[in-house]
Amino acid sequence: MLQVNFLRESKDRVLAGLQKRNFKQPELVDEAIAADDQRKKLQFELDQNLAEMNKISKEIGILMKEGKKEEAEKAKSKTAAYKENSQELQQKLKDVENQLLEILYLIPNIPYEKVKAGSSADDNEIIYQSHEVEGLGEGAIPHWELAKKYNLIDFELGVKIAGAGFPVYLDKGARLQRALVQYFLDKNVDAGYMEVNPPHVVNEASAYGTGQLPDKEGQMYFAAEDNLYLIPTAEVPVTNIYRDVILEEKDLPLKNTAFSQCYRREAGSYGAHVRGLNRLHQFEKVEIVRLEKPENSYAALEEMVKHVQSLLEELELPYRILRLCGGDMGFTSAMTYDFEVWSAAQEKWLEVSSVSNFENFQANRLKCRFKSDGKTQLVHTLNGSALALPRIMAAILENNQVEGGIKIPAKIAEYARFDLIS
């Protein structure tokens, strides 16, 4: 959530940033500023009213001590009117504060200066590609057929148990999945991230804190009776560890990693492009989350990008890195890098990681601050997938088809304790 003072003091920058995103409601900036003006006016009137009440109360005390009961009673009648006015002002102030908050929740983050304008994924910048890519040629088959051929994943069984988008991993498929999780966690821990095992459900305050609400409400599974949301990523519970926390400067940076199941309703996700593991309602992912001092956050972002890049290098997969344009970035992000791996059998790129800097957008919602030289300021939050498993699994299966089976990358074979699926 953007701060009102930032909207007011940097209005031209805000509007230019929203234009980069193709944001359709720039008038919300003026509405937020107007609501804040009204809030300040009401707060001033309330403060004046309360001050007058306090003044009269002191006068009543003095009159009572002097035995001037009649004058004291007249003064008391004045306080009743001030009290009633104060109650009205407090309700008006509460209403306008809620109105301001609702407006601020609708305004996305402002893109960083390096982010280019654009309306869709077609406008994203490819900043690195590891290999020239091509299909596997005649005889290569997509991962959903490989999964069936080698009894790795049963999509139909998932439909029977839960519905489409909930696959059942079997035998070496399940073992390969577990090996990838362990590998990613170990690599993240070796890179200085503290492992966390968070809840897989969050309350409403947590979902608002990291920006899933109200932006992605329709994409989240909701347990109405308990007012809890199934998490779409471990970013949500891990970042909320620091909600309403004031850190010391020496505590930063904070680096966490977590494995979780992820649950996404993915409204509108139908058709041939979502076959197999391409898009699921439940999947596994390992996340990295960082809290940084503002002046260090973009260096931290580049460090996270290099870390994810190292994982893909060790997996021996063709990949590319994109810097997203304003129109393709998430609501809360100031800058995002996407990693995509090449699916040789499908002959298309599959997103496997997004690494983002949110600057202080989430921290403002979370009220996550740190003390520096006696002053408090908002931290910057960052997160990234390291990595999301379904499409990594799809790419490993499709890109490593050999005569007689599927060859497992050496680093993962160490964890899986097999190097060939046959």
CSV table of C-alpha atoms in Angstrom, one decimal:
chain,number,residue,atom,x,y,z
A,1,MET,CA,0.0,0.0,0.0
A,2,LEU,CA,1.4,3.4,-1.0
A,3,GLN,CA,1.6,6.1,1.7
A,4,VAL,CA,-0.7,9.1,1.3
A,5,ASN,CA,2.2,11.5,1.8
A,6,PHE,CA,4.0,9.8,-1.2
A,7,LEU,CA,0.9,10.2,-3.3
A,8,ARG,CA,0.6,13.9,-2.3
A,9,GLU,CA,4.3,14.8,-2.6
A,10,SER,CA,5.2,12.7,-5.7
A,11,LYS,CA,1.9,12.9,-7.5
A,12,ASP,CA,3.5,13.3,-11.0
A,13,ARG,CA,5.8,10.3,-10.4
A,14,VAL,CA,2.8,8.2,-9.1
A,15,LEU,CA,0.7,9.0,-12.2
A,16,ALA,CA,3.5,8.3,-14.5
A,17,GLY,CA,4.1,5.0,-12.8
A,18,LEU,CA,0.4,4.1,-13.0
A,19,GLN,CA,0.5,4.9,-16.7
A,20,LYS,CA,3.4,2.4,-17.1
A,21,ARG,CA,1.0,-0.2,-15.6
A,22,ASN,CA,-1.9,0.9,-17.9
A,23,PHE,CA,-3.8,1.4,-14.6
A,24,LYS,CA,-7.4,2.4,-15.5
A,25,GLN,CA,-8.3,4.4,-12.4
A,26,PRO,CA,-5.7,7.1,-11.9
A,27,GLU,CA,-8.4,9.3,-10.4
A,28,LEU,CA,-8.0,7.2,-7.2
A,29,VAL,CA,-4.9,9.2,-6.5
A,30,ASP,CA,-6.9,12.5,-6.2
A,31,GLU,CA,-9.6,10.6,-4.3
A,32,ALA,CA,-7.1,9.4,-1.8
A,33,ILE,CA,-5.6,12.8,-1.3
A,34,ALA,CA,-9.1,14.4,-0.9
A,35,ALA,CA,-10.0,11.7,1.7
A,36,ASP,CA,-6.8,12.4,3.6
A,37,ASP,CA,-7.6,16.1,3.5
A,38,GLN,CA,-11.0,15.4,5.0
A,39,ARG,CA,-9.4,13.1,7.6
A,40,LYS,CA,-7.0,15.9,8.7
A,41,LYS,CA,-9.8,18.4,8.9
A,42,LEU,CA,-11.9,16.1,11.0
A,43,GLN,CA,-9.0,15.2,13.2
A,44,PHE,CA,-8.3,18.9,13.8
A,45,GLU,CA,-11.9,19.6,14.7
A,46,LEU,CA,-12.0,16.6,17.0
A,47,ASP,CA,-8.7,17.7,18.7
A,48,GLN,CA,-10.1,21.3,19.2
A,49,ASN,CA,-13.3,19.9,20.6
A,50,LEU,CA,-11.6,17.6,23.0
A,51,ALA,CA,-9.2,20.4,24.1
A,52,GLU,CA,-12.2,22.7,24.8
A,53,MET,CA,-13.8,19.8,26.8
A,54,ASN,CA,-10.6,19.5,28.9
A,55,LYS,CA,-10.5,23.2,29.5
A,56,ILE,CA,-14.1,23.3,30.7
A,57,SER,CA,-13.5,20.2,32.9
A,58,LYS,CA,-10.7,22.0,34.6
A,59,GLU,CA,-12.8,25.1,35.1
A,60,ILE,CA,-15.6,22.9,36.7
A,61,GLY,CA,-13.0,21.5,39.1
A,62,ILE,CA,-11.9,25.0,40.2
A,63,LEU,CA,-15.5,26.2,40.5
A,64,MET,CA,-16.4,23.2,42.7
A,65,LYS,CA,-13.5,23.8,45.0
A,66,GLU,CA,-14.6,27.5,45.3
A,67,GLY,CA,-18.1,26.4,46.2
A,68,LYS,CA,-19.6,27.9,43.1
A,69,LYS,CA,-21.9,24.9,42.4
A,70,GLU,CA,-24.4,26.8,40.3
A,71,GLU,CA,-21.7,28.0,37.9
A,72,ALA,CA,-20.2,24.6,37.8
A,73,GLU,CA,-23.5,23.0,36.8
A,74,LYS,CA,-23.8,25.5,33.9
A,75,ALA,CA,-20.3,24.6,32.8
A,76,LYS,CA,-21.3,20.9,32.9
A,77,SER,CA,-24.2,21.5,30.5
A,78,LYS,CA,-21.6,22.9,28.0
A,79,THR,CA,-19.5,19.7,28.2
A,80,ALA,CA,-22.5,17.6,27.3
A,81,ALA,CA,-22.8,19.4,24.0
A,82,TYR,CA,-19.1,19.0,23.3
A,83,LYS,CA,-19.2,15.3,24.2
A,84,GLU,CA,-22.0,14.7,21.8
A,85,ASN,CA,-20.1,16.6,19.1
A,86,SER,CA,-17.0,14.6,19.8
A,87,GLN,CA,-18.8,11.4,19.3
A,88,GLU,CA,-20.2,12.5,16.0
A,89,LEU,CA,-16.7,13.7,14.9
A,90,GLN,CA,-15.1,10.4,16.0
A,91,GLN,CA,-17.6,8.4,13.9
A,92,LYS,CA,-17.1,10.7,10.9
A,93,LEU,CA,-13.3,10.3,11.3
A,94,LYS,CA,-13.6,6.5,11.5
A,95,ASP,CA,-15.7,6.5,8.3
A,96,VAL,CA,-13.3,8.7,6.3
A,97,GLU,CA,-10.3,6.6,7.6
A,98,ASN,CA,-12.0,3.5,6.3
A,99,GLN,CA,-12.8,5.2,3.0
A,100,LEU,CA,-9.2,6.3,2.6
A,101,LEU,CA,-8.0,2.7,3.4
A,102,GLU,CA,-10.3,1.2,0.8
A,103,ILE,CA,-9.1,3.6,-1.8
A,104,LEU,CA,-5.4,3.0,-1.0
A,105,TYR,CA,-6.0,-0.8,-1.2
A,106,LEU,CA,-7.0,-0.3,-4.9
A,107,ILE,CA,-3.9,1.6,-6.0
A,108,PRO,CA,-1.0,-0.7,-7.1
A,109,ASN,CA,2.6,-0.2,-6.4
A,110,ILE,CA,4.6,2.2,-8.6
A,111,PRO,CA,7.1,0.5,-11.0
A,112,TYR,CA,10.8,1.1,-10.4
A,113,GLU,CA,12.6,3.4,-12.9
A,114,LYS,CA,14.1,0.4,-14.8
A,115,VAL,CA,10.7,-1.1,-15.5
A,116,LYS,CA,9.5,-0.3,-19.0
A,117,ALA,CA,5.9,0.5,-19.9
A,118,GLY,CA,3.9,-2.2,-21.6
A,119,SER,CA,0.5,-3.8,-21.6
A,120,SER,CA,1.2,-7.6,-21.7
A,121,ALA,CA,3.8,-10.4,-21.5
A,122,ASP,CA,4.7,-9.6,-25.1
A,123,ASP,CA,6.3,-6.3,-23.9
A,124,ASN,CA,8.6,-8.0,-21.3
A,125,GLU,CA,12.4,-7.7,-21.7
A,126,ILE,CA,14.4,-10.8,-22.2
A,127,ILE,CA,17.7,-10.0,-20.4
A,128,TYR,CA,19.3,-13.4,-20.5
A,129,GLN,CA,18.9,-16.8,-22.2
A,130,SER,CA,21.1,-19.8,-21.4
A,131,HIS,CA,20.7,-21.8,-24.7
A,132,GLU,CA,19.4,-21.7,-28.2
A,133,VAL,CA,16.4,-23.9,-27.9
A,134,GLU,CA,14.6,-26.3,-30.2
A,135,GLY,CA,12.2,-29.2,-29.9
A,136,LEU,CA,13.4,-32.7,-29.2
A,137,GLY,CA,12.3,-33.9,-32.6
A,138,GLU,CA,10.3,-36.9,-33.7
A,139,GLY,CA,9.2,-39.3,-31.0
A,140,ALA,CA,9.4,-36.7,-28.1
A,141,ILE,CA,6.3,-36.7,-26.0
A,142,PRO,CA,4.9,-34.2,-23.4
A,143,HIS,CA,5.3,-34.7,-19.7
A,144,TRP,CA,1.7,-35.8,-19.1
A,145,GLU,CA,2.3,-38.7,-21.5
A,146,LEU,CA,5.6,-39.5,-19.9
A,147,ALA,CA,4.0,-39.4,-16.5
A,148,LYS,CA,1.5,-42.0,-17.6
A,149,LYS,CA,4.0,-44.1,-19.5
A,150,TYR,CA,6.4,-44.4,-16.5
A,151,ASN,CA,3.7,-44.3,-13.7
A,152,LEU,CA,5.0,-41.0,-12.2
A,153,ILE,CA,1.8,-38.9,-11.9
A,154,ASP,CA,-1.9,-39.9,-12.1
A,155,PHE,CA,-4.0,-37.0,-13.2
A,156,GLU,CA,-7.2,-39.0,-13.5
A,157,LEU,CA,-6.8,-40.3,-9.9
A,158,GLY,CA,-6.5,-36.7,-8.7
A,159,VAL,CA,-9.8,-35.9,-10.4
A,160,LYS,CA,-11.4,-38.8,-8.7
A,161,ILE,CA,-10.1,-37.8,-5.2
A,162,ALA,CA,-10.5,-34.0,-5.5
A,163,GLY,CA,-11.0,-32.7,-9.0
A,164,ALA,CA,-9.0,-31.4,-12.0
A,165,GLY,CA,-5.7,-29.7,-11.0
A,166,PHE,CA,-4.9,-32.0,-8.0
A,167,PRO,CA,-2.5,-34.6,-9.4
A,168,VAL,CA,-1.3,-37.7,-7.5
A,169,TYR,CA,2.4,-38.3,-7.6
A,170,LEU,CA,3.5,-41.9,-7.6
A,171,ASP,CA,6.6,-44.0,-7.0
A,172,LYS,CA,9.6,-42.3,-8.7
A,173,GLY,CA,7.4,-39.3,-9.5
A,174,ALA,CA,6.8,-38.7,-5.8
A,175,ARG,CA,10.5,-39.4,-4.9
A,176,LEU,CA,11.7,-36.9,-7.6
A,177,GLN,CA,9.3,-34.3,-6.2
A,178,ARG,CA,10.6,-34.8,-2.7
A,179,ALA,CA,14.2,-34.7,-3.9
A,180,LEU,CA,13.6,-31.4,-5.6
A,181,VAL,CA,12.1,-29.9,-2.5
A,182,GLN,CA,15.0,-31.0,-0.4
A,183,TYR,CA,17.6,-29.8,-2.9
A,184,PHE,CA,16.0,-26.3,-3.1
A,185,LEU,CA,15.8,-26.0,0.7
A,186,ASP,CA,19.4,-27.1,1.2
A,187,LYS,CA,20.7,-24.7,-1.5
A,188,ASN,CA,18.7,-21.8,0.1
A,189,VAL,CA,19.9,-22.6,3.6
A,190,ASP,CA,23.5,-22.8,2.3
A,191,ALA,CA,22.9,-19.3,0.8
A,192,GLY,CA,22.1,-17.9,4.3
A,193,TYR,CA,18.3,-18.3,4.4
A,194,MET,CA,16.8,-19.5,7.6
A,195,GLU,CA,14.3,-22.3,7.1
A,196,VAL,CA,10.7,-21.7,8.3
A,197,ASN,CA,7.8,-24.2,8.4
A,198,PRO,CA,4.7,-21.9,8.3
A,199,PRO,CA,1.0,-22.6,8.5
A,200,HIS,CA,-0.7,-23.3,5.2
A,201,VAL,CA,-3.7,-21.2,6.1
A,202,VAL,CA,-3.8,-17.5,7.0
A,203,ASN,CA,-6.3,-15.0,8.5
A,204,GLU,CA,-7.7,-12.0,6.7
A,205,ALA,CA,-5.2,-9.6,8.2
A,206,SER,CA,-2.3,-11.7,6.8
A,207,ALA,CA,-3.8,-11.8,3.4
A,208,TYR,CA,-4.3,-8.0,3.4
A,209,GLY,CA,-0.8,-7.6,4.7
A,210,THR,CA,1.0,-9.1,1.7
A,211,GLY,CA,-1.5,-7.8,-0.8
A,212,GLN,CA,-3.5,-11.0,-1.8
A,213,LEU,CA,-6.6,-9.2,-0.5
A,214,PRO,CA,-8.5,-7.5,-2.0
A,215,ASP,CA,-6.6,-8.0,-5.3
A,216,LYS,CA,-6.7,-11.8,-5.6
A,217,GLU,CA,-9.7,-12.7,-3.5
A,218,GLY,CA,-11.3,-14.7,-6.3
A,219,GLN,CA,-8.1,-16.8,-6.7
A,220,MET,CA,-7.9,-18.0,-3.1
A,221,TYR,CA,-9.6,-20.9,-1.5
A,222,PHE,CA,-11.6,-19.7,1.5
A,223,ALA,CA,-12.8,-21.6,4.6
A,224,ALA,CA,-15.8,-19.4,5.5
A,225,GLU,CA,-16.6,-21.0,8.8
A,226,ASP,CA,-13.1,-20.3,10.2
A,227,ASN,CA,-12.5,-17.1,8.1
A,228,LEU,CA,-9.2,-18.6,6.9
A,229,TYR,CA,-7.6,-18.6,3.5
A,230,LEU,CA,-5.5,-21.4,2.0
A,231,ILE,CA,-2.1,-19.9,1.1
A,232,PRO,CA,-1.2,-19.3,-2.6
A,233,THR,CA,2.5,-19.2,-1.6
A,234,ALA,CA,4.6,-19.4,1.5
A,235,GLU,CA,5.4,-15.7,1.0
A,236,VAL,CA,2.2,-14.9,2.7
A,237,PRO,CA,2.7,-16.6,6.1
A,238,VAL,CA,6.5,-16.0,6.2
A,239,THR,CA,6.3,-12.3,5.5
A,240,ASN,CA,3.5,-11.9,8.0
A,241,ILE,CA,5.8,-13.2,10.7
A,242,TYR,CA,7.0,-9.6,10.8
A,243,ARG,CA,3.6,-7.9,10.8
A,244,ASP,CA,3.4,-5.2,13.5
A,245,VAL,CA,7.0,-5.7,14.3
A,246,ILE,CA,9.7,-3.0,14.9
A,247,LEU,CA,13.1,-4.4,14.1
A,248,GLU,CA,16.5,-3.1,15.0
A,249,GLU,CA,18.8,-2.0,12.2
A,250,LYS,CA,21.3,-4.7,13.2
A,251,ASP,CA,18.6,-7.4,12.6
A,252,LEU,CA,18.6,-6.6,8.8
A,253,PRO,CA,18.8,-8.2,6.4
A,254,LEU,CA,16.4,-11.0,7.4
A,255,LYS,CA,16.4,-14.0,5.0
A,256,ASN,CA,13.9,-16.9,5.2
A,257,THR,CA,13.1,-19.9,3.1
A,258,ALA,CA,10.1,-22.1,3.3
A,259,PHE,CA,8.5,-25.1,1.6
A,260,SER,CA,4.7,-25.3,1.3
A,261,GLN,CA,1.8,-26.6,-0.6
A,262,CYS,CA,0.2,-23.7,-2.6
A,263,TYR,CA,-3.5,-23.5,-3.3
A,264,ARG,CA,-4.9,-21.4,-6.2
A,265,ARG,CA,-8.4,-21.5,-7.6
A,266,GLU,CA,-7.0,-19.9,-10.8
A,267,ALA,CA,-10.3,-18.6,-12.1
A,268,GLY,CA,-10.6,-19.1,-15.9
A,269,SER,CA,-7.7,-21.6,-16.2
A,270,TYR,CA,-9.1,-23.9,-18.8
A,271,GLY,CA,-8.0,-25.2,-22.2
A,272,ALA,CA,-5.1,-27.1,-23.8
A,273,HIS,CA,-2.5,-24.7,-22.5
A,274,VAL,CA,-3.0,-25.9,-18.9
A,275,ARG,CA,-2.7,-29.6,-19.5
A,276,GLY,CA,-0.7,-31.8,-17.1
A,277,LEU,CA,1.5,-29.8,-14.7
A,278,ASN,CA,1.3,-26.5,-16.6
A,279,ARG,CA,-1.2,-25.0,-14.2
A,280,LEU,CA,-2.6,-26.6,-11.0
A,281,HIS,CA,-4.9,-25.8,-8.1
A,282,GLN,CA,-2.5,-27.4,-5.6
A,283,PHE,CA,1.3,-27.5,-6.1
A,284,GLU,CA,4.5,-27.5,-4.2
A,285,LYS,CA,6.9,-24.6,-4.0
A,286,VAL,CA,10.0,-23.4,-2.1
A,287,GLU,CA,10.1,-19.7,-1.4
A,288,ILE,CA,12.7,-17.2,-0.4
A,289,VAL,CA,11.8,-14.0,1.5
A,290,ARG,CA,13.9,-11.1,2.5
A,291,LEU,CA,13.5,-7.9,4.6
A,292,GLU,CA,16.1,-5.2,3.7
A,293,LYS,CA,17.0,-1.7,4.5
A,294,PRO,CA,15.6,0.5,1.6
A,295,GLU,CA,19.1,1.4,0.3
A,296,ASN,CA,20.0,-2.2,0.0
A,297,SER,CA,16.9,-3.8,-1.6
A,298,TYR,CA,17.8,-3.6,-5.2
A,299,ALA,CA,21.3,-5.1,-4.6
A,300,ALA,CA,19.4,-7.8,-2.7
A,301,LEU,CA,17.1,-8.3,-5.7
A,302,GLU,CA,20.0,-8.9,-8.0
A,303,GLU,CA,21.5,-11.3,-5.5
A,304,MET,CA,18.3,-13.3,-5.4
A,305,VAL,CA,18.2,-13.4,-9.2
A,306,LYS,CA,21.7,-14.8,-9.3
A,307,HIS,CA,20.8,-17.4,-6.7
A,308,VAL,CA,17.7,-18.7,-8.7
A,309,GLN,CA,19.9,-18.7,-11.8
A,310,SER,CA,22.4,-20.9,-10.0
A,311,LEU,CA,19.7,-23.4,-9.2
A,312,LEU,CA,18.6,-23.7,-12.9
A,313,GLU,CA,22.2,-24.0,-14.0
A,314,GLU,CA,22.6,-27.1,-11.7
A,315,LEU,CA,19.4,-28.5,-13.0
A,316,GLU,CA,20.9,-28.3,-16.5
A,317,LEU,CA,17.7,-26.8,-17.9
A,318,PRO,CA,17.6,-24.3,-20.8
A,319,TYR,CA,16.2,-21.1,-19.2
A,320,ARG,CA,15.7,-17.4,-19.7
A,321,ILE,CA,15.3,-14.4,-17.5
A,322,LEU,CA,12.8,-11.6,-18.2
A,323,ARG,CA,12.3,-8.2,-16.6
A,324,LEU,CA,8.5,-7.7,-16.6
A,325,CYS,CA,7.0,-4.6,-18.1
A,326,GLY,CA,4.6,-2.4,-16.1
A,327,GLY,CA,1.5,-4.0,-17.5
A,328,ASP,CA,2.5,-7.5,-16.6
A,329,MET,CA,3.8,-7.0,-13.1
A,330,GLY,CA,1.9,-8.1,-10.0
A,331,PHE,CA,-0.2,-5.6,-8.1
A,332,THR,CA,2.3,-5.3,-5.2
A,333,SER,CA,5.6,-5.4,-7.1
A,334,ALA,CA,7.9,-2.5,-7.9
A,335,MET,CA,10.1,-4.7,-10.1
A,336,THR,CA,9.9,-8.4,-11.1
A,337,TYR,CA,12.2,-10.8,-12.8
A,338,ASP,CA,10.6,-14.0,-14.2
A,339,PHE,CA,12.5,-17.2,-14.9
A,340,GLU,CA,11.2,-19.5,-17.6
A,341,VAL,CA,12.4,-22.9,-18.6
A,342,TRP,CA,12.1,-24.4,-22.0
A,343,SER,CA,9.7,-27.2,-22.5
A,344,ALA,CA,11.2,-29.2,-25.3
A,345,ALA,CA,8.3,-31.5,-26.1
A,346,GLN,CA,5.7,-28.7,-25.9
A,347,GLU,CA,8.1,-26.2,-27.6
A,348,LYS,CA,7.2,-23.3,-25.3
A,349,TRP,CA,8.6,-21.4,-22.3
A,350,LEU,CA,7.2,-22.2,-18.8
A,351,GLU,CA,7.4,-19.8,-15.9
A,352,VAL,CA,9.1,-21.4,-12.8
A,353,SER,CA,10.0,-18.4,-10.7
A,354,SER,CA,9.2,-14.7,-10.1
A,355,VAL,CA,11.6,-12.7,-8.0
A,356,SER,CA,10.3,-9.3,-6.9
A,357,ASN,CA,11.1,-6.2,-4.9
A,358,PHE,CA,8.0,-4.7,-3.3
A,359,GLU,CA,9.9,-1.8,-1.8
A,360,ASN,CA,7.8,-0.6,1.2
A,361,PHE,CA,4.4,-1.4,-0.4
A,362,GLN,CA,3.8,-4.6,1.7
A,363,ALA,CA,5.7,-3.2,4.8
A,364,ASN,CA,3.3,-0.2,4.9
A,365,ARG,CA,0.3,-2.7,5.1
A,366,LEU,CA,2.2,-4.9,7.5
A,367,LYS,CA,3.4,-2.0,9.7
A,368,CYS,CA,6.9,-3.7,9.5
A,369,ARG,CA,9.5,-1.1,10.5
A,370,PHE,CA,13.1,-0.9,11.8
A,371,LYS,CA,14.8,1.6,14.1
A,372,SER,CA,17.8,3.5,12.7
A,373,ASP,CA,19.4,6.4,14.7
A,374,GLY,CA,16.4,6.6,16.9
A,375,LYS,CA,13.9,6.9,14.0
A,376,THR,CA,11.6,4.3,12.6
A,377,GLN,CA,11.1,3.6,8.9
A,378,LEU,CA,9.5,1.0,6.8
A,379,VAL,CA,11.6,-2.0,5.6
A,380,HIS,CA,11.6,-3.2,2.0
A,381,THR,CA,10.3,-6.7,1.4
A,382,LEU,CA,11.4,-9.1,-1.4
A,383,ASN,CA,10.5,-12.6,-2.3
A,384,GLY,CA,11.1,-15.2,-5.0
A,385,SER,CA,10.3,-18.8,-6.0
A,386,ALA,CA,13.3,-21.0,-5.5
A,387,LEU,CA,11.7,-22.9,-7.1
A,388,ALA,CA,8.1,-23.8,-8.1
A,389,LEU,CA,8.0,-27.5,-8.7
A,390,PRO,CA,5.3,-28.5,-11.3
A,391,ARG,CA,6.9,-26.9,-14.3
A,392,ILE,CA,10.4,-27.7,-13.2
A,393,MET,CA,9.2,-31.3,-13.0
A,394,ALA,CA,7.6,-31.0,-16.5
A,395,ALA,CA,10.8,-29.5,-17.9
A,396,ILE,CA,13.0,-32.2,-16.4
A,397,LEU,CA,10.9,-35.0,-17.8
A,398,GLU,CA,10.5,-33.5,-21.2
A,399,ASN,CA,14.1,-32.2,-21.7
A,400,ASN,CA,15.8,-35.4,-20.5
A,401,GLN,CA,14.1,-38.0,-22.7
A,402,VAL,CA,16.8,-40.5,-23.8
A,403,GLU,CA,16.6,-43.9,-25.3
A,404,GLY,CA,15.2,-46.2,-22.7
A,405,GLY,CA,13.8,-43.6,-20.3
A,406,ILE,CA,14.4,-40.2,-18.7
A,407,LYS,CA,17.8,-39.2,-17.4
A,408,ILE,CA,17.8,-37.3,-14.1
A,409,PRO,CA,20.2,-34.3,-13.7
A,410,ALA,CA,23.2,-35.3,-11.6
A,411,LYS,CA,22.5,-32.9,-8.7
A,412,ILE,CA,19.0,-34.2,-8.2
A,413,ALA,CA,20.0,-37.8,-8.7
A,414,GLU,CA,22.1,-37.5,-5.6
A,415,TYR,CA,18.9,-36.6,-3.6
A,416,ALA,CA,16.5,-39.0,-5.5
A,417,ARG,CA,18.9,-41.9,-5.3
A,418,PHE,CA,18.2,-42.9,-8.9
A,419,ASP,CA,19.5,-41.4,-12.1
A,420,LEU,CA,17.2,-42.9,-14.7
A,421,ILE,CA,13.4,-43.4,-14.9
A,422,SER,CA,12.7,-46.4,-17.1
